[in-house]
Short mmCIF file of C-alpha atoms and ligand atoms in Angstrom, two decimals:
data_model
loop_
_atom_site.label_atom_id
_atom_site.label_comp_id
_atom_site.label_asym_id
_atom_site.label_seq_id
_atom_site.Cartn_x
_atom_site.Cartn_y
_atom_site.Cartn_z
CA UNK A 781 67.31 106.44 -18.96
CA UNK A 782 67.72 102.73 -18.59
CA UNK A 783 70.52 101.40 -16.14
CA UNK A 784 71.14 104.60 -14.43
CA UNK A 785 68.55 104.02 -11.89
CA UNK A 786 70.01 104.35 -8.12
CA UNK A 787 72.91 104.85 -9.74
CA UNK A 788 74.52 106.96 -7.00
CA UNK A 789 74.19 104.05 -4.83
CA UNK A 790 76.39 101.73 -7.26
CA UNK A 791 80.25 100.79 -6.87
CA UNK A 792 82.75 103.04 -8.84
CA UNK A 793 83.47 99.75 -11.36
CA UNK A 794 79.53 99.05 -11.56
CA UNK A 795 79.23 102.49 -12.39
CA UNK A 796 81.70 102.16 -15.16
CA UNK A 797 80.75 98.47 -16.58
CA UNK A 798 77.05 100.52 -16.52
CA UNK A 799 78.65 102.68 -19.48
CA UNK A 800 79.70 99.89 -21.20
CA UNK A 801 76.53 98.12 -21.06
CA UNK A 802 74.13 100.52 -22.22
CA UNK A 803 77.36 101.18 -25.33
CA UNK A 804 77.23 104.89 -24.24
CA UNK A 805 81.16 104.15 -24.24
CA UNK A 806 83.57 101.54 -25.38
CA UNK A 807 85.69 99.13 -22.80
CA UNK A 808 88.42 101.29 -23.53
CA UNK A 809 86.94 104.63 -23.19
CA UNK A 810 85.94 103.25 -19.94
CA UNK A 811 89.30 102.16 -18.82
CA UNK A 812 90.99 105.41 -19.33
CA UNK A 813 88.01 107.37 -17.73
CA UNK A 814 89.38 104.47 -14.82
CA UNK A 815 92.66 105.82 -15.14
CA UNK A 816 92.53 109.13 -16.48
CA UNK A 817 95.84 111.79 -16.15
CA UNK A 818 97.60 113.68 -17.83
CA UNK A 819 101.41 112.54 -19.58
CA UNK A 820 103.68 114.97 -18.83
CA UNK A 821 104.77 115.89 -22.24
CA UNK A 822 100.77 117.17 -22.93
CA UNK A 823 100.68 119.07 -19.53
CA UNK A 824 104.07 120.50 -20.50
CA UNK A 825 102.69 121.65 -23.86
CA UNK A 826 99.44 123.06 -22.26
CA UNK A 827 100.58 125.52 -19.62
CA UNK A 828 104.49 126.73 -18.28
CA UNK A 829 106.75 125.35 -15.49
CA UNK A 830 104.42 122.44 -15.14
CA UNK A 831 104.36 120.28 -11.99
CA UNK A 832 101.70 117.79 -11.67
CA UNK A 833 97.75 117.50 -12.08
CA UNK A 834 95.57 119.05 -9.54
CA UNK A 835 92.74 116.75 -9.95
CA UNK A 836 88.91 117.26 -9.28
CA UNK A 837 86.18 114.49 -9.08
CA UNK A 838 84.05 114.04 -12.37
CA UNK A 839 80.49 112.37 -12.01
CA UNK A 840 77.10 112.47 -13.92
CA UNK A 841 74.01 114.25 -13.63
CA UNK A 842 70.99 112.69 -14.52
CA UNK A 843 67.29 112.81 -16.02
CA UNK A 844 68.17 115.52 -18.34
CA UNK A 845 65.66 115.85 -21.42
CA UNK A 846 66.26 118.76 -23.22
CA UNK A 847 64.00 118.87 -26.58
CA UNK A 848 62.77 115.49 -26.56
CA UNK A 849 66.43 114.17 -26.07
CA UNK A 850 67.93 112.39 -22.51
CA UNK A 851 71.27 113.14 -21.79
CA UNK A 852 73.80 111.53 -19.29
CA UNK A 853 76.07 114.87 -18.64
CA UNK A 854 79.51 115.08 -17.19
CA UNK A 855 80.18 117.27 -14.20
CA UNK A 856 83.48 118.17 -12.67
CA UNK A 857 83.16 119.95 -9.44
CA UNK A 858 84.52 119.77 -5.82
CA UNK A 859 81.26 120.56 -4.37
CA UNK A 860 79.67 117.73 -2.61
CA UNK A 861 75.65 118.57 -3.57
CA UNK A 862 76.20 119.92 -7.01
CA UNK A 863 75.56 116.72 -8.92
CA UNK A 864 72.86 115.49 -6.70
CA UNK A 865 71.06 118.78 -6.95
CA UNK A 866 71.42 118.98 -10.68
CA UNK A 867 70.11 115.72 -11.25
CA UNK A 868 67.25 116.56 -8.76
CA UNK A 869 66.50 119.53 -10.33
CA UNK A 870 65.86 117.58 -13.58
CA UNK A 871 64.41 115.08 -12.29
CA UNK A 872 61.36 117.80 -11.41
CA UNK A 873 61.42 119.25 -14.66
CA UNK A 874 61.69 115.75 -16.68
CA UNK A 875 58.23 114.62 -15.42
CA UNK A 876 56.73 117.76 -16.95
CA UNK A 877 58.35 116.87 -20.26
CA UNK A 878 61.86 118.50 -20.18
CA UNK A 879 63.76 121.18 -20.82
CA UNK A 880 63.38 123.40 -24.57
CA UNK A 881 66.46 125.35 -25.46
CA UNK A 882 67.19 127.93 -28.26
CA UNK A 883 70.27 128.98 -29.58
CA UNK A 884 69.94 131.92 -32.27
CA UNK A 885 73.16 133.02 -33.39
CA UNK A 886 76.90 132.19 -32.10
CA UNK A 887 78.47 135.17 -33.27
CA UNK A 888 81.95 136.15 -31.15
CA UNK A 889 82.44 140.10 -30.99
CA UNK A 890 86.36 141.60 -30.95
CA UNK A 891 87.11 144.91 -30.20
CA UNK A 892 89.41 147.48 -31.52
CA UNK A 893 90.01 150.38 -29.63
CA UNK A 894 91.06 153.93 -30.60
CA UNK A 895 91.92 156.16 -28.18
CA UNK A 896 93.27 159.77 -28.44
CA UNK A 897 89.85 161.03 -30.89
CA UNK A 898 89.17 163.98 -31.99
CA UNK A 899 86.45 164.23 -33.99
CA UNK A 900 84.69 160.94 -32.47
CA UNK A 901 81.23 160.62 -34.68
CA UNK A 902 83.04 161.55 -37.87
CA UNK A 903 85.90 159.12 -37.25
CA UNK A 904 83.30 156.50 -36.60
CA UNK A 905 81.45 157.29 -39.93
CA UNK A 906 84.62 156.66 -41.71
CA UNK A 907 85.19 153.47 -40.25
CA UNK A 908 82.13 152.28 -41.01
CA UNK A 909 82.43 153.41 -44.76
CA UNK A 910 84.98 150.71 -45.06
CA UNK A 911 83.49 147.97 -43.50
CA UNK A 912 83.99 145.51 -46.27
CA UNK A 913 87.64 146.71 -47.04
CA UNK A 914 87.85 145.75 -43.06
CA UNK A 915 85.93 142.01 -43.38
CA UNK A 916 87.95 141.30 -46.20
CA UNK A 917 90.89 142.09 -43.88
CA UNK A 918 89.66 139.95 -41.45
CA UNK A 919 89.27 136.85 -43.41
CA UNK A 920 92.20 137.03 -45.18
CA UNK A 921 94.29 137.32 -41.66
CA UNK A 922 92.26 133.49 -40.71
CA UNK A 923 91.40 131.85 -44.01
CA UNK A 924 90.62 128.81 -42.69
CA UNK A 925 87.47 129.80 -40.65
CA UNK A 926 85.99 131.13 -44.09
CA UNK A 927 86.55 127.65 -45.74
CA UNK A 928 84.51 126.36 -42.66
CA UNK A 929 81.67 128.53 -43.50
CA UNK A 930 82.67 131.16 -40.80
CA UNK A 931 84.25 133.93 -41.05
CA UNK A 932 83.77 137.68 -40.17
CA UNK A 933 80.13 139.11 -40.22
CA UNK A 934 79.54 143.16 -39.07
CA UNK A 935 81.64 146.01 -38.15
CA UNK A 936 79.98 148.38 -35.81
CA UNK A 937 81.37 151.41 -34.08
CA UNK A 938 81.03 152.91 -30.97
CA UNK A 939 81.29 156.01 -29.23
CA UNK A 940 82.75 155.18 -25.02
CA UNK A 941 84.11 158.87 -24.95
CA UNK A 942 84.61 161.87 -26.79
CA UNK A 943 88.11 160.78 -27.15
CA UNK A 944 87.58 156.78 -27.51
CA UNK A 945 86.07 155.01 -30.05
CA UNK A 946 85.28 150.89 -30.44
CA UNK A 947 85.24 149.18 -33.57
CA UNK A 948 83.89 146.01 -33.00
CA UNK A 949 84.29 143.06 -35.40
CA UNK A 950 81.34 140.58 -35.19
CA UNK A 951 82.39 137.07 -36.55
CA UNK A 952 81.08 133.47 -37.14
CA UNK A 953 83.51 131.06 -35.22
CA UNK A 954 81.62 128.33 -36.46
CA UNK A 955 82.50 125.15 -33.55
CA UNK A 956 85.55 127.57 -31.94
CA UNK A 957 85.15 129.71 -28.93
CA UNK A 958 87.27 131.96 -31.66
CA UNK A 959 89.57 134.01 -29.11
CA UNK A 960 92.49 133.60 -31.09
CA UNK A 961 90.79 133.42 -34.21
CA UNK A 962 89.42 136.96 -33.61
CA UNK A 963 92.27 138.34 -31.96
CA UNK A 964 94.59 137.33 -35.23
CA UNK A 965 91.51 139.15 -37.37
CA UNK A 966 91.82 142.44 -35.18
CA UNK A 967 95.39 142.46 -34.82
CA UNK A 968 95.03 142.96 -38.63
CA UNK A 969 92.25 144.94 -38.76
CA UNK A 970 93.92 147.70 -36.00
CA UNK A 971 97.35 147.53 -38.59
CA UNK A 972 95.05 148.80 -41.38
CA UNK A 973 93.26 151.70 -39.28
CA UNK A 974 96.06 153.05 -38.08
CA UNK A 975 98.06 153.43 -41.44
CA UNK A 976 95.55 154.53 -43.56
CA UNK A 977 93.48 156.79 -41.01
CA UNK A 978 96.51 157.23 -39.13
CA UNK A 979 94.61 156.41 -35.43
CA UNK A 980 96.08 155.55 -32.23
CA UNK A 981 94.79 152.01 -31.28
CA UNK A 982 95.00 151.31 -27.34
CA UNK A 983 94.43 147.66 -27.46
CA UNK A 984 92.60 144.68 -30.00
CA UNK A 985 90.83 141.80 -28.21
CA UNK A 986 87.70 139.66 -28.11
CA UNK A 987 85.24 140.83 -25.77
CA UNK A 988 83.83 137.72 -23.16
CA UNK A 989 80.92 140.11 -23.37
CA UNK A 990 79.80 137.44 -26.01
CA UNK A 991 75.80 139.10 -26.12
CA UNK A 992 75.54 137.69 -29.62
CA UNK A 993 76.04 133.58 -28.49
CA UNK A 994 72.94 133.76 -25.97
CA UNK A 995 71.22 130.56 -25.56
CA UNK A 996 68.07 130.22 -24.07
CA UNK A 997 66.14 127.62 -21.96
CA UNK A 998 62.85 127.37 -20.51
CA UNK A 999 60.64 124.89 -18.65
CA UNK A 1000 57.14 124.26 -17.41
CA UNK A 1001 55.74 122.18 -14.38
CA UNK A 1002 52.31 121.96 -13.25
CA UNK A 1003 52.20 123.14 -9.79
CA UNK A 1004 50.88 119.76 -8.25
CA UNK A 1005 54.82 118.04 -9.68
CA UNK A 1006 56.20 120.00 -6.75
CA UNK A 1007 54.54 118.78 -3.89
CA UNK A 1008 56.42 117.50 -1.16
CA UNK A 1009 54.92 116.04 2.21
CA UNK A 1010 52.47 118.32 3.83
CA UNK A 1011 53.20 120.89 1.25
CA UNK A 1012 51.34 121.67 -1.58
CA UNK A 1013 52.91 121.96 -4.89
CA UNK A 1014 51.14 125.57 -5.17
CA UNK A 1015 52.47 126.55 -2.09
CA UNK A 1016 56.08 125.90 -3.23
CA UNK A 1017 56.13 127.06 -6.34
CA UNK A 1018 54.58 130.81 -4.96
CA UNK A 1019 57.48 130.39 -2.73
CA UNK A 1020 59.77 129.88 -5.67
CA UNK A 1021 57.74 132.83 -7.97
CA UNK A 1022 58.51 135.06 -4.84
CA UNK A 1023 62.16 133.93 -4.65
CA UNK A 1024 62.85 134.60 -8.08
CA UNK A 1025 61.42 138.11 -7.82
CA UNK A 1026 63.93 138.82 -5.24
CA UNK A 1027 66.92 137.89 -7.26
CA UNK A 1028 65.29 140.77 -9.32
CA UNK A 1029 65.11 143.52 -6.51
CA UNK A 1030 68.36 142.88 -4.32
CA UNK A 1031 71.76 142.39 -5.54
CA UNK A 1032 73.09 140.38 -2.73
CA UNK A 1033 70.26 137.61 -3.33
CA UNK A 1034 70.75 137.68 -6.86
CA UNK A 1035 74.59 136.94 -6.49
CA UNK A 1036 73.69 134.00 -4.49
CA UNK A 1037 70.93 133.17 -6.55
CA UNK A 1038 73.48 133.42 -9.79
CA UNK A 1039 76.35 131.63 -7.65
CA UNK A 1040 73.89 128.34 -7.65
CA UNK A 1041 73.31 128.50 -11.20
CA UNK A 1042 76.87 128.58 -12.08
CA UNK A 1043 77.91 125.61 -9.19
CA UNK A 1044 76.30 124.12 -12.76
CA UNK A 1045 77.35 125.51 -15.45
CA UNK A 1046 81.05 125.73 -14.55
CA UNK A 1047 80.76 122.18 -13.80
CA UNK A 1048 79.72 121.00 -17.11
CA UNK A 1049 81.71 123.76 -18.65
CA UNK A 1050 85.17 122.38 -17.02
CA UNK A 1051 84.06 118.83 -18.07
CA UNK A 1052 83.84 119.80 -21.73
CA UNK A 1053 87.11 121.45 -21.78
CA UNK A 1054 85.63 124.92 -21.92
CA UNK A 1055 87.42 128.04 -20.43
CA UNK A 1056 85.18 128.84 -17.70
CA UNK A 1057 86.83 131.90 -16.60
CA UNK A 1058 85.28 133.27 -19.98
CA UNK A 1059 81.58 131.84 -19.45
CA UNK A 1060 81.75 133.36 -15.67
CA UNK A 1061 82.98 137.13 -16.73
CA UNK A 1062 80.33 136.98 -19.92
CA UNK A 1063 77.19 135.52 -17.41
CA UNK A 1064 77.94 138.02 -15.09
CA UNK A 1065 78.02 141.20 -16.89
CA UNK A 1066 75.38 139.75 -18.71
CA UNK A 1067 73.77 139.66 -15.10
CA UNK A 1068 73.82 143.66 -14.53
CA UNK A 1069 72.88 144.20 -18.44
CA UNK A 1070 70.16 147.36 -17.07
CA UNK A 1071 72.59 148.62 -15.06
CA UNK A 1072 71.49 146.80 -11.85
CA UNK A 1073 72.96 142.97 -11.14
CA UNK A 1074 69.96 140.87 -11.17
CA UNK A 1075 69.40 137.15 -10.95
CA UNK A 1076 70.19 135.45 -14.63
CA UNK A 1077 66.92 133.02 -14.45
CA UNK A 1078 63.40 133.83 -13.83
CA UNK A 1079 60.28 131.84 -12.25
CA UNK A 1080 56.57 132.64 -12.68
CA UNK A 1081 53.55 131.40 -11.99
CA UNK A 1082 51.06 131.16 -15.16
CA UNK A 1083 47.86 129.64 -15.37
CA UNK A 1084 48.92 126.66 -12.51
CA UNK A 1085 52.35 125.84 -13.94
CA UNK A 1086 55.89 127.56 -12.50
CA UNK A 1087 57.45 128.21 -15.78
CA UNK A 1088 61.30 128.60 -15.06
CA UNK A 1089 63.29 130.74 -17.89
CA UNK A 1090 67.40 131.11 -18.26
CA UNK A 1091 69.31 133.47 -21.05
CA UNK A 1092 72.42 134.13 -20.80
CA UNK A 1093 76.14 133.99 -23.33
CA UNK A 1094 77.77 130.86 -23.66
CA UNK A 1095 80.55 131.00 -26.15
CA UNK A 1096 81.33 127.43 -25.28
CA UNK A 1097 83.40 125.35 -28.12
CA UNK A 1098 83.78 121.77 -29.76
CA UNK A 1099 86.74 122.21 -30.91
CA UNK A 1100 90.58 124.52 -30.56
CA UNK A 1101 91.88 125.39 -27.04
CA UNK A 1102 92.29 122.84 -24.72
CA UNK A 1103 88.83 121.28 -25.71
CA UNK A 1104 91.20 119.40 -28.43
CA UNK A 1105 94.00 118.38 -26.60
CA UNK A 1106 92.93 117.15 -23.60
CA UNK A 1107 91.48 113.46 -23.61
CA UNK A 1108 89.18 112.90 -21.30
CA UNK A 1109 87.13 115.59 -22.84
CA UNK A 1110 86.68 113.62 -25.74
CA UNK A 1111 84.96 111.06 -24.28
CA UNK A 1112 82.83 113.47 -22.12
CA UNK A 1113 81.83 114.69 -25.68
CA UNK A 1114 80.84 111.18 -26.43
CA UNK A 1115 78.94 110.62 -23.42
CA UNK A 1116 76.91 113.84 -24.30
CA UNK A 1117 76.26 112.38 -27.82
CA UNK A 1118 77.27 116.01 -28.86
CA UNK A 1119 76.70 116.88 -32.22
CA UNK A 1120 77.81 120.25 -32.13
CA UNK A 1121 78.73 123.76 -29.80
CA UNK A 1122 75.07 125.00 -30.09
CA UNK A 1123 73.83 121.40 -28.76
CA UNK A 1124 76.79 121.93 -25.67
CA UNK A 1125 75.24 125.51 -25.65
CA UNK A 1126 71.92 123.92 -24.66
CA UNK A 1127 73.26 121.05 -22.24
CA UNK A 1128 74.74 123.80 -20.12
CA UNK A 1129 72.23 126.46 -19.91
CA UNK A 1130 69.97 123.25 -18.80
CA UNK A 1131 72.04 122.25 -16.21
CA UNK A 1132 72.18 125.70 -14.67
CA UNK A 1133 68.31 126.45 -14.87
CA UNK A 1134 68.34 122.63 -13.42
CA UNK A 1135 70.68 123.46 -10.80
CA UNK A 1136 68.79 127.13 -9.49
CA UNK A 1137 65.33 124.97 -9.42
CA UNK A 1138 66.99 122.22 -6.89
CA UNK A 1139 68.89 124.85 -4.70
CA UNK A 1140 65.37 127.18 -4.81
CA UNK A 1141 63.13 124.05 -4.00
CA UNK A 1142 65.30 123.28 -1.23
CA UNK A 1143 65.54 126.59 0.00
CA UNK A 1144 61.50 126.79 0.12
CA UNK A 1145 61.08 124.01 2.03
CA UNK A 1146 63.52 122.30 4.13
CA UNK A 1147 66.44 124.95 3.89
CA UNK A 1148 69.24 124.15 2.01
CA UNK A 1149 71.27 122.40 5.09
CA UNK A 1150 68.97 119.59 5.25
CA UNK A 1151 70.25 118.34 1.53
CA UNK A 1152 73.71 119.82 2.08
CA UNK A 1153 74.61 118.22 5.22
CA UNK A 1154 74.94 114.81 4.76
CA UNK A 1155 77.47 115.30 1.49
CA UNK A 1156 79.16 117.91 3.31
CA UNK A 1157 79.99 115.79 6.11
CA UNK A 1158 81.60 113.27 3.61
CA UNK A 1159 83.97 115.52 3.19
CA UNK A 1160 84.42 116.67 6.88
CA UNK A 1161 85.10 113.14 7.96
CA UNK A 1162 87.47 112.65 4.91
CA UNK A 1163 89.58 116.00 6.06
CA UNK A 1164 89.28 114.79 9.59
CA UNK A 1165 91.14 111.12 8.13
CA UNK A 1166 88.48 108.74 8.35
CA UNK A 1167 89.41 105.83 5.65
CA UNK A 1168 86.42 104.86 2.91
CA UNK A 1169 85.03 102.34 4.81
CA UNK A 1170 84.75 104.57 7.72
CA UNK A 1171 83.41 107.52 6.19
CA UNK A 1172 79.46 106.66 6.62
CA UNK A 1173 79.85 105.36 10.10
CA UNK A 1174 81.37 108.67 10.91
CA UNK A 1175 78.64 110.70 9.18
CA UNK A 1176 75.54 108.55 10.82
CA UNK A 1177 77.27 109.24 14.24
CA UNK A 1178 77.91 113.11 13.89
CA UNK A 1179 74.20 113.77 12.47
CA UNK A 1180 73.19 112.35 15.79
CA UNK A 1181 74.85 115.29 17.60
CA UNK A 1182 74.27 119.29 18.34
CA UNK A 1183 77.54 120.12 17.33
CA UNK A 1184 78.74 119.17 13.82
CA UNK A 1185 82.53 120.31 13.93
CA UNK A 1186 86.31 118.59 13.23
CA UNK A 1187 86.51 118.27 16.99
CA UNK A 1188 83.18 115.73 17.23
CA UNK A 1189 84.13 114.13 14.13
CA UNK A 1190 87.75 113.40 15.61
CA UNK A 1191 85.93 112.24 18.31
CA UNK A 1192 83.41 109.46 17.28
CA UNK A 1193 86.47 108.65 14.80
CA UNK A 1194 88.42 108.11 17.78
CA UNK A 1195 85.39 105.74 19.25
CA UNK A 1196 85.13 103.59 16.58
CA UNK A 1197 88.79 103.11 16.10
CA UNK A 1198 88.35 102.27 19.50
CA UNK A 1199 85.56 99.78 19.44
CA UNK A 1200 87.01 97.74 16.83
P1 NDP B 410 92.14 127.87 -31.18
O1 NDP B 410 93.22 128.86 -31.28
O2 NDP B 410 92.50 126.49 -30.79
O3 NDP B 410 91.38 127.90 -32.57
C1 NDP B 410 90.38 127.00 -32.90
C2 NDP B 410 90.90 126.11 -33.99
O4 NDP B 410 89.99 125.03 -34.18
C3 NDP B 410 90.97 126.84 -35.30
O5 NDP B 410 92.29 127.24 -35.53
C4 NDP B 410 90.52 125.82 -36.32
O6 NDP B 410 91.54 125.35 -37.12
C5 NDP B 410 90.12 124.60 -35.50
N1 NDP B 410 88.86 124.06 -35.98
C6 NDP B 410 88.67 122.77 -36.39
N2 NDP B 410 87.40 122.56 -36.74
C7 NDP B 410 86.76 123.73 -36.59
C8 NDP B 410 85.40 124.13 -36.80
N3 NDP B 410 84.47 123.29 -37.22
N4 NDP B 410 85.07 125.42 -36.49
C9 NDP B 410 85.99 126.29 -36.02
N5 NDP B 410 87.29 125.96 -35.84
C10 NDP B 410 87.68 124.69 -36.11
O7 NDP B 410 91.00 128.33 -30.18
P2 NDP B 410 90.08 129.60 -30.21
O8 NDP B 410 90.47 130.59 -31.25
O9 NDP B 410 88.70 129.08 -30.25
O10 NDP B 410 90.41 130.23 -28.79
C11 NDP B 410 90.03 129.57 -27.60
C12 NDP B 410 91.19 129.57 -26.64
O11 NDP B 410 91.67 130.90 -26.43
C13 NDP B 410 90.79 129.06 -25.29
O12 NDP B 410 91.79 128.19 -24.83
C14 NDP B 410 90.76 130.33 -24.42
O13 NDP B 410 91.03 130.01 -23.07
C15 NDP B 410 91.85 131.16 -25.04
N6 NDP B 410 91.80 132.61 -24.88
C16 NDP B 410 90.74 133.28 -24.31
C17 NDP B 410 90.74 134.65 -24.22
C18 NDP B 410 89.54 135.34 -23.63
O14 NDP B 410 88.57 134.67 -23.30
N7 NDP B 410 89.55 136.66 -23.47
C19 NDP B 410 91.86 135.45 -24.72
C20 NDP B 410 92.89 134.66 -25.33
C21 NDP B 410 92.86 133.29 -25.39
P3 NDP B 410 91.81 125.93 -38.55
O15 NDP B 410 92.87 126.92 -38.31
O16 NDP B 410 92.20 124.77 -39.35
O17 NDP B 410 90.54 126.57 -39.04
#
């Protein structure tokens, strides 16, 4: 993308005017992305007892094509090499063309629980006989999403126990994430079963389990795009192939392997307004879906290109929660050029398969410390209370020593306080 080249090397202002320039946002945007907090009257509406903002650093990753399009993306995160990695990461996969996404369906499921059963499989037969009486139920209890071509879908039942039975209401939240929406529907929905089949409902609630908002994205590079020095592109991307089949086979790789693809996704998730507690509980369950906890993306070597491959559920929304309210997620919609939740759906999933190919590549060749080490000692010279302009001095001088620690950095902060 024009204008964004070296861009981490820029001044925070330059950065900014850069957004202006290239009219991916207005002077105004761009002041109160300069200036950005909460009043308190909207933090007092959001959550209870509310103090102050706990603030996190926003930036933007990078050389992101996904289906033809470039995207700049916002990316909240208090992890120094998240954003360069990401924007690595893309980097590889733009020069092969890009990323290609699919989203099929964005379907939200709720649950209705009866507990207490006797006679489970005829009970659930019954249920199912009224399925329409129970969608019309639905959509009466949230109008609104109906007008907005949404509304609710299926009813399916199933079995857990003998004695436990789950209705589950499948709707179309159209831009939502829907967990109110579909919570008001089932609330409904359980008032119905148990006065005319007189059950005992345990609990009504959307499921983060959201299997029927899967998005996935793939990409291709030709083996030789991966070189790096001595080391042949084939060489890495075996590596990689190998490294991804391990994520398969052992649990405590794949949680690492998973934890690097959601340093992404959470990122971009936050900076959208998105409840990320949600996308984390549905990715990993979604993670162990045959019953053993495997890594969510896939690499494979076919015919001389590593072909990299992410699914995973993403109920991510446009609009309702906080996603509405809070305003400097409007204009990190408008630097995404978003034209809808499947399009956000797309963006993220990106980012993460972006994000596992950077940490991977690293971890193939250099090890991941050689990347990591220079942001991370940013942040140990910041804790250790070296001022801005002292920061890089500090790092230069500690990379130059065996032991990498608060006491050294004190130290050489000491020295140059002391040579001035
Ligand atoms: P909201 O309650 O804010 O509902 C979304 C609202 O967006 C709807 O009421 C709808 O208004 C409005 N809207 C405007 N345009 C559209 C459109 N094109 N498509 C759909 N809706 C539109 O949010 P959700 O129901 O989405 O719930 C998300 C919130 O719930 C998040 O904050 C989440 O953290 C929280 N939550 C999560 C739970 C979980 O994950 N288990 C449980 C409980 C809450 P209108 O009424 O006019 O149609």
């Amino acid at each position: 993308m024009n204008g964004f080249s070296k861009y981490y090397q820029k001044d925070r202002q330059t950065r900014l005017n850069i957004l202006v320039e290239q009219q991916k946002l207005s002077s105004a945007e761009v002041e109160k992305l300069a200036q950005a907090e909460l009043d308190f009257e909207l933090g007092d509406t959001m959550i209870e007892n509310y103090l102050t903002q706990y603030q996190l650093p926003e930036g933007l990753a990078l050389n992101y094509v996904i289906d033809g399009k470039e995207y700049l993306i916002p990316m909240v995160t208090e992890e120094p090499s998240v954003i360069a990695a990401a924007s690595h990461g893309a980097q590889l996969v733009k020069k092969s063309g890009g990323f290609k996404a699919q989203v099929k369906e964005r379907l939200m499921i709720g649950q209705i629980v009866l507990e207490q059963v006797s006679d489970a499989p005829t009970l659930a037969k019954k249920i199912k006989q009224q399925q329409d009486k129970l969608l019309t139920l639905a959509n009466e209890a949230h109008p609104s999403i109906v007008s907005r071509g949404g509304g609710a879908r299926e009813l399916n039942v199933r079995i857990l126990a003998p004695d436990m039975l789950s209705v589950d209401l499948v709707v179309d939240v159209k831009e939502a994430m829907g967990a109110n929406m579909l919570n008001t529907m089932l609330e409904a929905c359980a008032k119905y079963l148990e006065e005319e089949l007189a059950v005992e409902v345990l609990l009504s609630i959307l499921s983060n389990y959201a299997t029927r908002c899967l998005v996935k994205v793939t990409c291709e590079l030709p083996v030789e795009n991966l070189t790096k020095g001595e080391i042949s592109g084939a060489k890495i991307a075996q590596k990689i192939a190998s490294a991804s089949r391990l994520a398969q086979l052992d649990p405590y790789r794949a949680t690492t392997h998973n934890k690097g693809i959601m340093n992404g996704i959470d990122a971009v998730v936050i900076a959208s307004g998105n409840d990320w507690r949600a996308v984390e509980a549905g990715a990993h369950a979604y993670a162990a879906r045959d019953e053993q906890y495997r890594g969510l993306s896939t690499w494979k070597l076919k015919g001389g290109k590593l072909c990299g491959e992410l699914e995973l559920p993403l109920p991510l929304a446009t609009v309702g929660g906080s996603v509405s309210i809070v305003p400097l997620v409007k204009i990190n919609q408008r630097l995404l050029e978003l034209e809808d939740a499947k399009e956000l759906e797309k963006i993220v999933a990106a980012v993460g398969l972006g994000q596992n190919l950077a940490a991977l590549y690293a971890l193939v060749t250099d090890g991941i410390q050689k990347g990591h080490m220079k942001l991370q000692l940013k942040s140990l010279a910041v804790s250790i209370g070296a001022k801005p302009q002292e920061v890089s001095q500090v790092v230069e001088k500690i990379l130059a020593k065996k032991a990498r620690d608060s006491a050294t950095a004190q130290q050489i902060l000491a020295e140059i306080r002391g040579n001035k």
